[in-house]
PDB file of C-alpha atoms and ligand atoms in Angstrom:
ATOM      1  CA  UNK A   1    -282.179-226.719  67.536  1.00 39.00           C
ATOM      2  CA  UNK A   2    -278.439-226.584  68.213  1.00 45.00           C
ATOM      3  CA  UNK A   3    -277.191-223.185  67.171  1.00 39.00           C
ATOM      4  CA  UNK A   4    -273.989-223.260  65.161  1.00 43.00           C
ATOM      5  CA  UNK A   5    -271.296-221.771  67.287  1.00 41.00           C
ATOM      6  CA  UNK A   6    -272.982-221.760  70.711  1.00 38.00           C
ATOM      7  CA  UNK A   7    -270.547-224.346  71.637  1.00 46.00           C
ATOM      8  CA  UNK A   8    -267.428-222.890  70.200  1.00 45.00           C
ATOM      9  CA  UNK A   9    -265.738-221.662  73.320  1.00 45.00           C
ATOM     10  CA  UNK A  10    -264.734-223.670  76.284  1.00 47.00           C
ATOM     11  CA  UNK A  11    -264.408-222.391  79.798  1.00 48.00           C
ATOM     12  CA  UNK A  12    -261.209-224.371  80.093  1.00 50.00           C
ATOM     13  CA  UNK A  13    -258.726-221.946  78.533  1.00 52.00           C
ATOM     14  CA  UNK A  14    -255.949-221.074  77.744  1.00 57.00           C
ATOM     15  CA  UNK A  15    -255.290-222.737  74.465  1.00 57.00           C
ATOM     16  CA  UNK A  16    -251.769-222.836  73.083  1.00 71.00           C
ATOM     17  CA  UNK A  17    -251.173-226.448  72.202  1.00 91.00           C
ATOM     18  CA  UNK A  18    -251.063-228.077  68.779  1.00 96.00           C
ATOM     19  CA  UNK A  19    -253.264-230.953  69.955  1.00 98.00           C
ATOM     20  CA  UNK A  20    -256.407-231.471  67.870  1.00 98.00           C
ATOM     21  CA  UNK A  21    -258.820-234.190  68.924  1.00 98.00           C
ATOM     22  CA  UNK A  22    -262.240-235.185  67.694  1.00 98.00           C
ATOM     23  CA  UNK A  23    -265.379-237.154  68.465  1.00 98.00           C
ATOM     24  CA  UNK A  24    -267.044-238.757  65.459  1.00 98.00           C
ATOM     25  CA  UNK A  25    -270.414-240.318  66.267  1.00 98.00           C
ATOM     26  CA  UNK A  26    -272.598-242.003  63.666  1.00 97.00           C
ATOM     27  CA  UNK A  27    -276.137-240.564  63.887  1.00 97.00           C
ATOM     28  CA  UNK A  28    -277.794-243.928  64.386  1.00 94.00           C
ATOM     29  CA  UNK A  29    -279.455-243.090  67.711  1.00 94.00           C
ATOM     30  CA  UNK A  30    -279.068-241.004  70.856  1.00 94.00           C
ATOM     31  CA  UNK A  31    -275.847-240.894  72.868  1.00 95.00           C
ATOM     32  CA  UNK A  32    -275.572-243.940  75.172  1.00 93.00           C
ATOM     33  CA  UNK A  33    -273.079-244.764  77.907  1.00 94.00           C
ATOM     34  CA  UNK A  34    -270.542-246.285  75.456  1.00 94.00           C
ATOM     35  CA  UNK A  35    -270.524-243.218  73.236  1.00 95.00           C
ATOM     36  CA  UNK A  36    -270.459-240.903  76.271  1.00 97.00           C
ATOM     37  CA  UNK A  37    -267.267-242.670  77.377  1.00 97.00           C
ATOM     38  CA  UNK A  38    -265.717-242.060  73.937  1.00 97.00           C
ATOM     39  CA  UNK A  39    -266.816-238.432  73.884  1.00 98.00           C
ATOM     40  CA  UNK A  40    -265.637-237.765  77.435  1.00 98.00           C
ATOM     41  CA  UNK A  41    -262.286-239.562  76.958  1.00 98.00           C
ATOM     42  CA  UNK A  42    -261.445-237.662  73.788  1.00 98.00           C
ATOM     43  CA  UNK A  43    -262.676-234.336  75.200  1.00 98.00           C
ATOM     44  CA  UNK A  44    -260.643-234.739  78.400  1.00 98.00           C
ATOM     45  CA  UNK A  45    -257.513-235.792  76.553  1.00 98.00           C
ATOM     46  CA  UNK A  46    -257.764-232.745  74.290  1.00 98.00           C
ATOM     47  CA  UNK A  47    -258.746-230.176  76.911  1.00 98.00           C
ATOM     48  CA  UNK A  48    -256.272-231.434  79.508  1.00 97.00           C
ATOM     49  CA  UNK A  49    -253.573-230.554  76.967  1.00 97.00           C
ATOM     50  CA  UNK A  50    -255.182-227.222  76.067  1.00 97.00           C
ATOM     51  CA  UNK A  51    -256.027-228.701  72.703  1.00 98.00           C
ATOM     52  CA  UNK A  52    -258.863-228.181  70.279  1.00 97.00           C
ATOM     53  CA  UNK A  53    -261.718-230.666  70.086  1.00 98.00           C
ATOM     54  CA  UNK A  54    -263.881-231.105  67.016  1.00 98.00           C
ATOM     55  CA  UNK A  55    -267.113-232.978  66.433  1.00 98.00           C
ATOM     56  CA  UNK A  56    -267.780-234.774  63.174  1.00 98.00           C
ATOM     57  CA  UNK A  57    -271.015-236.527  62.323  1.00 98.00           C
ATOM     58  CA  UNK A  58    -270.347-239.762  60.412  1.00 98.00           C
ATOM     59  CA  UNK A  59    -273.542-239.711  58.400  1.00 98.00           C
ATOM     60  CA  UNK A  60    -272.406-241.387  55.178  1.00 97.00           C
ATOM     61  CA  UNK A  61    -274.539-244.480  55.601  1.00 95.00           C
ATOM     62  CA  UNK A  62    -277.927-243.034  54.702  1.00 92.00           C
ATOM     63  CA  UNK A  63    -279.734-246.288  55.476  1.00 92.00           C
ATOM     64  CA  UNK A  64    -278.443-246.411  59.047  1.00 94.00           C
ATOM     65  CA  UNK A  65    -278.926-242.718  59.846  1.00 97.00           C
ATOM     66  CA  UNK A  66    -281.820-242.046  62.194  1.00 96.00           C
ATOM     67  CA  UNK A  67    -283.630-238.737  61.613  1.00 96.00           C
ATOM     68  CA  UNK A  68    -283.007-236.330  64.474  1.00 97.00           C
ATOM     69  CA  UNK A  69    -280.146-238.378  65.947  1.00 97.00           C
ATOM     70  CA  UNK A  70    -277.386-235.906  65.017  1.00 98.00           C
ATOM     71  CA  UNK A  71    -279.203-233.011  66.690  1.00 98.00           C
ATOM     72  CA  UNK A  72    -279.959-235.155  69.718  1.00 97.00           C
ATOM     73  CA  UNK A  73    -276.278-236.166  70.059  1.00 97.00           C
ATOM     74  CA  UNK A  74    -275.107-232.544  69.744  1.00 98.00           C
ATOM     75  CA  UNK A  75    -277.637-231.358  72.275  1.00 97.00           C
ATOM     76  CA  UNK A  76    -276.580-234.069  74.705  1.00 97.00           C
ATOM     77  CA  UNK A  77    -272.894-233.142  74.327  1.00 98.00           C
ATOM     78  CA  UNK A  78    -273.901-229.580  75.065  1.00 97.00           C
ATOM     79  CA  UNK A  79    -275.902-230.604  78.163  1.00 97.00           C
ATOM     80  CA  UNK A  80    -272.957-232.622  79.403  1.00 97.00           C
ATOM     81  CA  UNK A  81    -270.617-229.630  79.045  1.00 97.00           C
ATOM     82  CA  UNK A  82    -268.588-231.320  76.290  1.00 98.00           C
ATOM     83  CA  UNK A  83    -268.235-228.231  74.141  1.00 97.00           C
ATOM     84  CA  UNK A  84    -266.528-228.397  70.811  1.00 98.00           C
ATOM     85  CA  UNK A  85    -264.549-225.962  68.681  1.00 98.00           C
ATOM     86  CA  UNK A  86    -265.557-224.734  65.255  1.00 97.00           C
ATOM     87  CA  UNK A  87    -268.432-225.936  63.116  1.00 97.00           C
ATOM     88  CA  UNK A  88    -269.588-229.522  63.195  1.00 98.00           C
ATOM     89  CA  UNK A  89    -268.377-231.445  60.118  1.00 97.00           C
ATOM     90  CA  UNK A  90    -270.869-233.704  58.319  1.00 98.00           C
ATOM     91  CA  UNK A  91    -269.317-236.479  56.239  1.00 98.00           C
ATOM     92  CA  UNK A  92    -272.235-236.309  53.828  1.00 97.00           C
ATOM     93  CA  UNK A  93    -270.845-232.964  52.610  1.00 97.00           C
ATOM     94  CA  UNK A  94    -267.363-234.309  51.877  1.00 98.00           C
ATOM     95  CA  UNK A  95    -268.005-236.524  48.868  1.00 97.00           C
ATOM     96  CA  UNK A  96    -265.701-234.557  46.549  1.00 98.00           C
ATOM     97  CA  UNK A  97    -262.700-235.165  48.777  1.00 98.00           C
ATOM     98  CA  UNK A  98    -263.454-238.902  48.929  1.00 98.00           C
ATOM     99  CA  UNK A  99    -263.867-239.065  45.180  1.00 98.00           C
ATOM    100  CA  UNK A 100    -260.532-237.328  44.583  1.00 98.00           C
ATOM    101  CA  UNK A 101    -258.747-239.705  46.969  1.00 98.00           C
ATOM    102  CA  UNK A 102    -260.284-242.749  45.290  1.00 98.00           C
ATOM    103  CA  UNK A 103    -259.182-241.421  41.892  1.00 98.00           C
ATOM    104  CA  UNK A 104    -255.656-240.958  43.263  1.00 98.00           C
ATOM    105  CA  UNK A 105    -255.543-244.540  44.559  1.00 98.00           C
ATOM    106  CA  UNK A 106    -256.918-245.833  41.253  1.00 97.00           C
ATOM    107  CA  UNK A 107    -254.242-243.967  39.281  1.00 97.00           C
ATOM    108  CA  UNK A 108    -251.558-245.296  41.600  1.00 97.00           C
ATOM    109  CA  UNK A 109    -252.785-248.868  40.963  1.00 96.00           C
ATOM    110  CA  UNK A 110    -253.609-249.297  44.647  1.00 97.00           C
ATOM    111  CA  UNK A 111    -257.373-249.699  44.263  1.00 97.00           C
ATOM    112  CA  UNK A 112    -259.126-252.270  42.121  1.00 96.00           C
ATOM    113  CA  UNK A 113    -262.749-253.004  41.206  1.00 96.00           C
ATOM    114  CA  UNK A 114    -264.291-256.115  42.681  1.00 96.00           C
ATOM    115  CA  UNK A 115    -267.323-258.103  41.564  1.00 94.00           C
ATOM    116  CA  UNK A 116    -267.541-260.453  44.572  1.00 93.00           C
ATOM    117  CA  UNK A 117    -270.565-260.536  46.821  1.00 91.00           C
ATOM    118  CA  UNK A 118    -270.307-260.812  50.575  1.00 89.00           C
ATOM    119  CA  UNK A 119    -271.699-264.332  50.410  1.00 91.00           C
ATOM    120  CA  UNK A 120    -269.022-265.436  47.930  1.00 90.00           C
ATOM    121  CA  UNK A 121    -266.310-264.054  50.197  1.00 90.00           C
ATOM    122  CA  UNK A 122    -267.727-265.825  53.240  1.00 90.00           C
ATOM    123  CA  UNK A 123    -267.596-269.090  51.253  1.00 89.00           C
ATOM    124  CA  UNK A 124    -263.951-268.790  50.241  1.00 85.00           C
ATOM    125  CA  UNK A 125    -262.340-266.339  52.695  1.00 82.00           C
ATOM    126  CA  UNK A 126    -260.893-267.115  56.138  1.00 89.00           C
ATOM    127  CA  UNK A 127    -262.447-265.421  59.155  1.00 91.00           C
ATOM    128  CA  UNK A 128    -260.269-262.584  60.494  1.00 87.00           C
ATOM    129  CA  UNK A 129    -260.637-260.043  63.314  1.00 85.00           C
ATOM    130  CA  UNK A 130    -262.787-257.752  61.167  1.00 84.00           C
ATOM    131  CA  UNK A 131    -264.895-260.375  59.354  1.00 88.00           C
ATOM    132  CA  UNK A 132    -264.089-262.586  56.370  1.00 92.00           C
ATOM    133  CA  UNK A 133    -260.732-261.900  54.768  1.00 94.00           C
ATOM    134  CA  UNK A 134    -261.018-261.138  51.073  1.00 93.00           C
ATOM    135  CA  UNK A 135    -259.229-263.948  49.231  1.00 91.00           C
ATOM    136  CA  UNK A 136    -257.948-261.690  46.439  1.00 92.00           C
ATOM    137  CA  UNK A 137    -260.336-263.021  43.753  1.00 92.00           C
ATOM    138  CA  UNK A 138    -260.549-259.847  41.606  1.00 94.00           C
ATOM    139  CA  UNK A 139    -257.043-258.544  42.228  1.00 93.00           C
ATOM    140  CA  UNK A 140    -255.932-259.511  38.751  1.00 89.00           C
ATOM    141  CA  UNK A 141    -259.227-258.509  37.096  1.00 88.00           C
ATOM    142  CA  UNK A 142    -262.928-259.112  37.648  1.00 84.00           C
ATOM    143  CA  UNK A 143    -264.977-261.627  35.617  1.00 81.00           C
ATOM    144  CA  UNK A 144    -266.178-260.079  32.341  1.00 80.00           C
ATOM    145  CA  UNK A 145    -269.682-261.500  32.719  1.00 84.00           C
ATOM    146  CA  UNK A 146    -270.349-259.540  35.922  1.00 84.00           C
ATOM    147  CA  UNK A 147    -270.082-255.820  36.614  1.00 85.00           C
ATOM    148  CA  UNK A 148    -267.798-254.770  39.466  1.00 87.00           C
ATOM    149  CA  UNK A 149    -269.640-253.907  42.688  1.00 89.00           C
ATOM    150  CA  UNK A 150    -267.119-252.193  44.899  1.00 96.00           C
ATOM    151  CA  UNK A 151    -263.595-250.792  44.998  1.00 97.00           C
ATOM    152  CA  UNK A 152    -260.992-252.391  47.219  1.00 97.00           C
ATOM    153  CA  UNK A 153    -257.649-251.194  48.514  1.00 97.00           C
ATOM    154  CA  UNK A 154    -254.673-253.466  47.859  1.00 97.00           C
ATOM    155  CA  UNK A 155    -253.499-254.563  51.270  1.00 95.00           C
ATOM    156  CA  UNK A 156    -250.077-255.752  50.121  1.00 89.00           C
ATOM    157  CA  UNK A 157    -247.632-253.687  52.169  1.00 82.00           C
ATOM    158  CA  UNK A 158    -244.907-253.821  54.735  1.00 85.00           C
ATOM    159  CA  UNK A 159    -246.284-254.717  58.178  1.00 93.00           C
ATOM    160  CA  UNK A 160    -248.237-251.859  59.722  1.00 96.00           C
ATOM    161  CA  UNK A 161    -246.700-250.832  63.048  1.00 95.00           C
ATOM    162  CA  UNK A 162    -248.318-248.484  65.482  1.00 96.00           C
ATOM    163  CA  UNK A 163    -248.442-247.624  69.134  1.00 95.00           C
ATOM    164  CA  UNK A 164    -251.686-247.368  71.030  1.00 95.00           C
ATOM    165  CA  UNK A 165    -251.408-245.204  74.134  1.00 96.00           C
ATOM    166  CA  UNK A 166    -253.563-247.685  76.035  1.00 93.00           C
ATOM    167  CA  UNK A 167    -251.412-250.684  75.117  1.00 90.00           C
ATOM    168  CA  UNK A 168    -247.952-251.596  76.290  1.00 85.00           C
ATOM    169  CA  UNK A 169    -245.586-252.115  73.361  1.00 86.00           C
ATOM    170  CA  UNK A 170    -245.977-251.776  69.613  1.00 91.00           C
ATOM    171  CA  UNK A 171    -248.734-253.366  67.572  1.00 91.00           C
ATOM    172  CA  UNK A 172    -247.524-254.964  64.374  1.00 92.00           C
ATOM    173  CA  UNK A 173    -249.987-256.227  61.822  1.00 93.00           C
ATOM    174  CA  UNK A 174    -249.667-258.018  58.495  1.00 93.00           C
ATOM    175  CA  UNK A 175    -252.590-256.354  56.814  1.00 94.00           C
ATOM    176  CA  UNK A 176    -252.826-258.771  53.918  1.00 93.00           C
ATOM    177  CA  UNK A 177    -252.892-261.801  56.219  1.00 91.00           C
ATOM    178  CA  UNK A 178    -255.244-260.370  58.796  1.00 91.00           C
ATOM    179  CA  UNK A 179    -257.615-258.083  56.910  1.00 92.00           C
ATOM    180  CA  UNK A 180    -257.050-258.585  53.192  1.00 94.00           C
ATOM    181  CA  UNK A 181    -257.964-256.023  50.534  1.00 96.00           C
ATOM    182  CA  UNK A 182    -260.580-253.876  52.230  1.00 96.00           C
ATOM    183  CA  UNK A 183    -263.436-251.947  50.688  1.00 96.00           C
ATOM    184  CA  UNK A 184    -263.015-248.233  50.115  1.00 98.00           C
ATOM    185  CA  UNK A 185    -266.098-247.725  47.971  1.00 98.00           C
ATOM    186  CA  UNK A 186    -269.068-249.935  48.665  1.00 96.00           C
ATOM    187  CA  UNK A 187    -271.321-251.781  46.246  1.00 94.00           C
ATOM    188  CA  UNK A 188    -274.084-249.252  46.995  1.00 94.00           C
ATOM    189  CA  UNK A 189    -271.804-246.430  45.817  1.00 95.00           C
ATOM    190  CA  UNK A 190    -271.081-245.047  49.287  1.00 97.00           C
ATOM    191  CA  UNK A 191    -267.529-244.321  50.339  1.00 98.00           C
ATOM    192  CA  UNK A 192    -266.421-246.640  53.110  1.00 97.00           C
ATOM    193  CA  UNK A 193    -265.719-245.565  56.666  1.00 97.00           C
ATOM    194  CA  UNK A 194    -261.934-246.187  56.514  1.00 98.00           C
ATOM    195  CA  UNK A 195    -261.406-243.875  53.550  1.00 98.00           C
ATOM    196  CA  UNK A 196    -263.753-241.166  54.805  1.00 98.00           C
ATOM    197  CA  UNK A 197    -262.400-241.081  58.343  1.00 98.00           C
ATOM    198  CA  UNK A 198    -258.761-240.910  57.249  1.00 98.00           C
ATOM    199  CA  UNK A 199    -259.466-238.001  54.918  1.00 98.00           C
ATOM    200  CA  UNK A 200    -261.617-236.144  57.423  1.00 98.00           C
ATOM    201  CA  UNK A 201    -259.176-236.582  60.288  1.00 98.00           C
ATOM    202  CA  UNK A 202    -256.433-235.181  58.068  1.00 98.00           C
ATOM    203  CA  UNK A 203    -258.612-232.293  56.860  1.00 98.00           C
ATOM    204  CA  UNK A 204    -259.306-231.343  60.478  1.00 97.00           C
ATOM    205  CA  UNK A 205    -255.603-231.644  61.310  1.00 98.00           C
ATOM    206  CA  UNK A 206    -256.358-234.248  63.976  1.00 98.00           C
ATOM    207  CA  UNK A 207    -253.225-235.107  65.956  1.00 98.00           C
ATOM    208  CA  UNK A 208    -254.886-237.517  68.385  1.00 98.00           C
ATOM    209  CA  UNK A 209    -257.598-240.067  67.786  1.00 98.00           C
ATOM    210  CA  UNK A 210    -259.199-241.142  71.068  1.00 98.00           C
ATOM    211  CA  UNK A 211    -262.066-243.557  70.441  1.00 98.00           C
ATOM    212  CA  UNK A 212    -263.684-246.802  71.566  1.00 95.00           C
ATOM    213  CA  UNK A 213    -261.598-249.966  71.715  1.00 92.00           C
ATOM    214  CA  UNK A 214    -263.977-251.648  69.258  1.00 91.00           C
ATOM    215  CA  UNK A 215    -262.287-249.511  66.586  1.00 94.00           C
ATOM    216  CA  UNK A 216    -258.777-250.756  67.327  1.00 93.00           C
ATOM    217  CA  UNK A 217    -259.123-253.210  64.443  1.00 92.00           C
ATOM    218  CA  UNK A 218    -259.837-250.303  62.119  1.00 95.00           C
ATOM    219  CA  UNK A 219    -256.489-248.687  62.806  1.00 96.00           C
ATOM    220  CA  UNK A 220    -254.176-250.800  60.575  1.00 96.00           C
ATOM    221  CA  UNK A 221    -256.235-250.275  57.371  1.00 96.00           C
ATOM    222  CA  UNK A 222    -256.533-246.583  58.211  1.00 98.00           C
ATOM    223  CA  UNK A 223    -252.769-246.268  58.674  1.00 98.00           C
ATOM    224  CA  UNK A 224    -252.191-247.929  55.280  1.00 97.00           C
ATOM    225  CA  UNK A 225    -254.492-245.353  53.683  1.00 98.00           C
ATOM    226  CA  UNK A 226    -252.683-242.513  55.454  1.00 98.00           C
ATOM    227  CA  UNK A 227    -249.370-243.834  54.122  1.00 97.00           C
ATOM    228  CA  UNK A 228    -250.605-244.221  50.550  1.00 97.00           C
ATOM    229  CA  UNK A 229    -252.358-240.843  50.529  1.00 98.00           C
ATOM    230  CA  UNK A 230    -249.371-239.051  52.098  1.00 98.00           C
ATOM    231  CA  UNK A 231    -251.351-238.079  55.165  1.00 98.00           C
ATOM    232  CA  UNK A 232    -249.933-237.865  58.680  1.00 98.00           C
ATOM    233  CA  UNK A 233    -250.698-240.669  61.135  1.00 98.00           C
ATOM    234  CA  UNK A 234    -252.171-239.333  64.373  1.00 98.00           C
ATOM    235  CA  UNK A 235    -251.464-240.766  67.825  1.00 98.00           C
ATOM    236  CA  UNK A 236    -254.061-243.344  68.894  1.00 98.00           C
ATOM    237  CA  UNK A 237    -255.700-244.071  72.223  1.00 97.00           C
ATOM    238  CA  UNK A 238    -258.405-246.732  72.230  1.00 96.00           C
ATOM    239  CA  UNK A 239    -260.623-246.640  75.297  1.00 96.00           C
ATOM    240  CA  UNK A 240    -262.046-249.687  77.092  1.00 93.00           C
ATOM    241  CA  UNK A 241    -265.261-251.040  75.589  1.00 87.00           C
ATOM    242  CA  UNK A 242    -268.432-250.507  77.633  1.00 85.00           C
ATOM    243  CA  UNK A 243    -270.497-253.704  77.751  1.00 80.00           C
ATOM    244  CA  UNK A 244    -273.933-254.667  79.010  1.00 74.00           C
ATOM    245  CA  UNK A 245    -274.539-257.243  81.744  1.00 67.00           C
ATOM    246  CA  UNK A 246    -274.254-260.146  79.294  1.00 66.00           C
ATOM    247  CA  UNK A 247    -270.958-258.856  77.914  1.00 69.00           C
ATOM    248  CA  UNK A 248    -272.270-257.351  74.657  1.00 76.00           C
ATOM    249  CA  UNK A 249    -270.770-254.044  73.536  1.00 74.00           C
ATOM    250  CA  UNK A 250    -273.165-251.187  74.267  1.00 72.00           C
ATOM    251  CA  UNK A 251    -274.284-249.822  70.947  1.00 74.00           C
ATOM    252  CA  UNK A 252    -277.189-248.160  69.285  1.00 66.00           C
ATOM    253  CA  UNK A 253    -277.788-251.408  67.379  1.00 64.00           C
ATOM    254  CA  UNK A 254    -278.293-253.298  70.645  1.00 64.00           C
ATOM    255  CA  UNK A 255    -280.614-250.522  71.862  1.00 64.00           C
ATOM    256  CA  UNK A 256    -278.349-249.324  74.669  1.00 74.00           C
ATOM    257  CA  UNK A 257    -280.320-246.829  76.791  1.00 84.00           C
ATOM    258  CA  UNK A 258    -279.671-243.179  76.060  1.00 91.00           C
ATOM    259  CA  UNK A 259    -277.862-241.134  78.694  1.00 92.00           C
ATOM    260  CA  UNK A 260    -280.125-238.694  80.451  1.00 86.00           C
ATOM    261  CA  UNK A 261    -279.176-234.989  80.446  1.00 87.00           C
ATOM    262  CA  UNK A 262    -281.213-234.427  83.638  1.00 89.00           C
ATOM    263  CA  UNK A 263    -278.767-236.680  85.394  1.00 91.00           C
ATOM    264  CA  UNK A 264    -275.641-235.542  83.545  1.00 94.00           C
ATOM    265  CA  UNK A 265    -273.544-235.421  86.754  1.00 94.00           C
ATOM    266  CA  UNK A 266    -274.087-239.059  87.797  1.00 94.00           C
ATOM    267  CA  UNK A 267    -273.596-240.272  84.204  1.00 95.00           C
ATOM    268  CA  UNK A 268    -270.329-238.348  83.940  1.00 96.00           C
ATOM    269  CA  UNK A 269    -269.251-239.727  87.317  1.00 96.00           C
ATOM    270  CA  UNK A 270    -269.874-243.279  86.080  1.00 94.00           C
ATOM    271  CA  UNK A 271    -268.080-242.601  82.806  1.00 96.00           C
ATOM    272  CA  UNK A 272    -265.059-241.242  84.698  1.00 96.00           C
ATOM    273  CA  UNK A 273    -265.045-244.279  86.965  1.00 95.00           C
ATOM    274  CA  UNK A 274    -265.257-246.509  83.904  1.00 95.00           C
ATOM    275  CA  UNK A 275    -262.203-244.674  82.534  1.00 96.00           C
ATOM    276  CA  UNK A 276    -260.355-245.544  85.788  1.00 95.00           C
ATOM    277  CA  UNK A 277    -260.194-241.929  86.925  1.00 96.00           C
ATOM    278  CA  UNK A 278    -261.581-242.552  90.486  1.00 93.00           C
ATOM    279  CA  UNK A 279    -263.665-239.395  91.020  1.00 96.00           C
ATOM    280  CA  UNK A 280    -264.520-238.882  94.709  1.00 96.00           C
ATOM    281  CA  UNK A 281    -268.001-240.147  95.717  1.00 94.00           C
ATOM    282  CA  UNK A 282    -269.000-236.696  96.903  1.00 94.00           C
ATOM    283  CA  UNK A 283    -268.853-235.475  93.293  1.00 95.00           C
ATOM    284  CA  UNK A 284    -271.730-237.800  92.335  1.00 90.00           C
ATOM    285  CA  UNK A 285    -274.185-234.994  92.926  1.00 87.00           C
ATOM    286  CA  UNK A 286    -271.899-232.188  91.755  1.00 93.00           C
ATOM    287  CA  UNK A 287    -272.853-229.933  88.844  1.00 94.00           C
ATOM    288  CA  UNK A 288    -271.385-230.789  85.458  1.00 96.00           C
ATOM    289  CA  UNK A 289    -268.859-227.914  85.505  1.00 96.00           C
ATOM    290  CA  UNK A 290    -267.414-228.989  88.807  1.00 97.00           C
ATOM    291  CA  UNK A 291    -267.111-232.620  87.726  1.00 97.00           C
ATOM    292  CA  UNK A 292    -265.429-231.716  84.461  1.00 98.00           C
ATOM    293  CA  UNK A 293    -263.032-229.400  86.205  1.00 97.00           C
ATOM    294  CA  UNK A 294    -262.061-232.146  88.609  1.00 98.00           C
ATOM    295  CA  UNK A 295    -261.721-234.554  85.682  1.00 98.00           C
ATOM    296  CA  UNK A 296    -259.469-232.191  83.744  1.00 98.00           C
ATOM    297  CA  UNK A 297    -257.173-231.666  86.688  1.00 97.00           C
ATOM    298  CA  UNK A 298    -256.972-235.406  87.347  1.00 97.00           C
ATOM    299  CA  UNK A 299    -256.985-236.863  83.810  1.00 98.00           C
ATOM    300  CA  UNK A 300    -254.465-239.730  83.834  1.00 96.00           C
ATOM    301  CA  UNK A 301    -254.826-241.699  80.579  1.00 96.00           C
ATOM    302  CA  UNK A 302    -251.926-243.912  81.646  1.00 94.00           C
ATOM    303  CA  UNK A 303    -254.372-245.597  84.031  1.00 94.00           C
ATOM    304  CA  UNK A 304    -255.902-247.185  80.939  1.00 93.00           C
ATOM    305  CA  UNK A 305    -252.670-248.900  80.026  1.00 89.00           C
ATOM    306  CA  UNK A 306    -253.084-252.633  79.607  1.00 76.00           C
ATOM    307  CA  UNK A 307    -250.836-255.466  78.412  1.00 65.00           C
ATOM    308  CA  UNK A 308    -250.485-256.059  74.649  1.00 56.00           C
ATOM    309  CA  UNK A 309    -252.721-258.286  72.520  1.00 51.00           C
ATOM    310  CA  UNK A 310    -255.531-255.760  72.730  1.00 47.00           C
ATOM    311  CA  UNK A 311    -255.766-256.227  68.967  1.00 49.00           C
ATOM    312  CA  UNK A 312    -257.609-259.486  68.641  1.00 47.00           C
ATOM    313  CA  UNK A 313    -255.275-261.383  66.331  1.00 39.00           C
TER     314      UNK A 313
HETATM  315  N1  LIG B 401    -268.446-243.121  63.584  1.00 52.36           N
HETATM  316  C1  LIG B 401    -267.792-244.172  64.294  1.00 52.36           C
HETATM  317  C2  LIG B 401    -268.730-244.735  65.343  1.00 52.36           C
HETATM  318  O1  LIG B 401    -269.688-244.078  65.731  1.00 52.36           O
HETATM  319  C3  LIG B 401    -266.534-243.728  64.997  1.00 52.36           C
HETATM  320  C4  LIG B 401    -265.488-243.295  64.067  1.00 52.36           C
HETATM  321  C5  LIG B 401    -264.130-243.010  64.681  1.00 52.36           C
HETATM  322  O2  LIG B 401    -264.061-242.572  65.839  1.00 52.36           O
HETATM  323  O3  LIG B 401    -263.144-243.224  63.974  1.00 52.36           O
HETATM  324  O4  LIG B 401    -268.494-245.845  65.786  1.00 52.36           O
END
């Protein structure tokens, strides 16, 4: 069992900065190479700036949670020397905050109930970067013969502009055109990821979100929520996406192999190489501490910089 607090101190002191980073895995399986890259990238970015680093378990989706996965992920982080500050936050304990935010958006007229099924939306909506774009059917009221299923956020707004530290230039997105009114409370009653993550990042005081590039598309809706809930927008750095040999994103859904704590050094070496940090070959067999110390001294996130259009428009 992971003991609360064993992991609260890092050897890499001192700590004076205002930087607060986080790693937020969903407990759908053990840590694989893709999630190790996200954990390592966010840990290094935080620790290299003497910042704090929190871990949050995104366990809202009860159907997708795998028993034992959260403990396994925490234990693996521990084995890999990726120590966090404070207590681990579990989204499943934060329902009250989500409820209050939904009520606020409802009162402000920014959230509306929707009776449409996914199938209906796929019949009438255009395909966008994050799935079918909601065509606005229930914006002006849902049909009286059907109960509403979910709550959606009105996406009508000025263009969302943000900078990603891994992208040259500014990303500008017309949310209504590209994503449409997105779900903030699902038909099954669960609060949606966008709403939960924005509230939890703010509650932790996160200044820097460093996460996988597959979540770049999630950033514009999350920024809209931050704006409408009067929450600060953190800096963003989206890391390259780790893929398998046929080009599919490594994920727990595609049964990516778990990383092996017995070989933590070589896995960390590969993750650093993947993050374009060129660790010397001789560190392949080095103990975890030595590798992480090298990585902290040499962390150059600017090596991840790539031309614009990272957001698949
Ligand atoms: N829980 C999400 C995942 O495992 C990541 C959330 C985030 O970093 O914003 O993909």
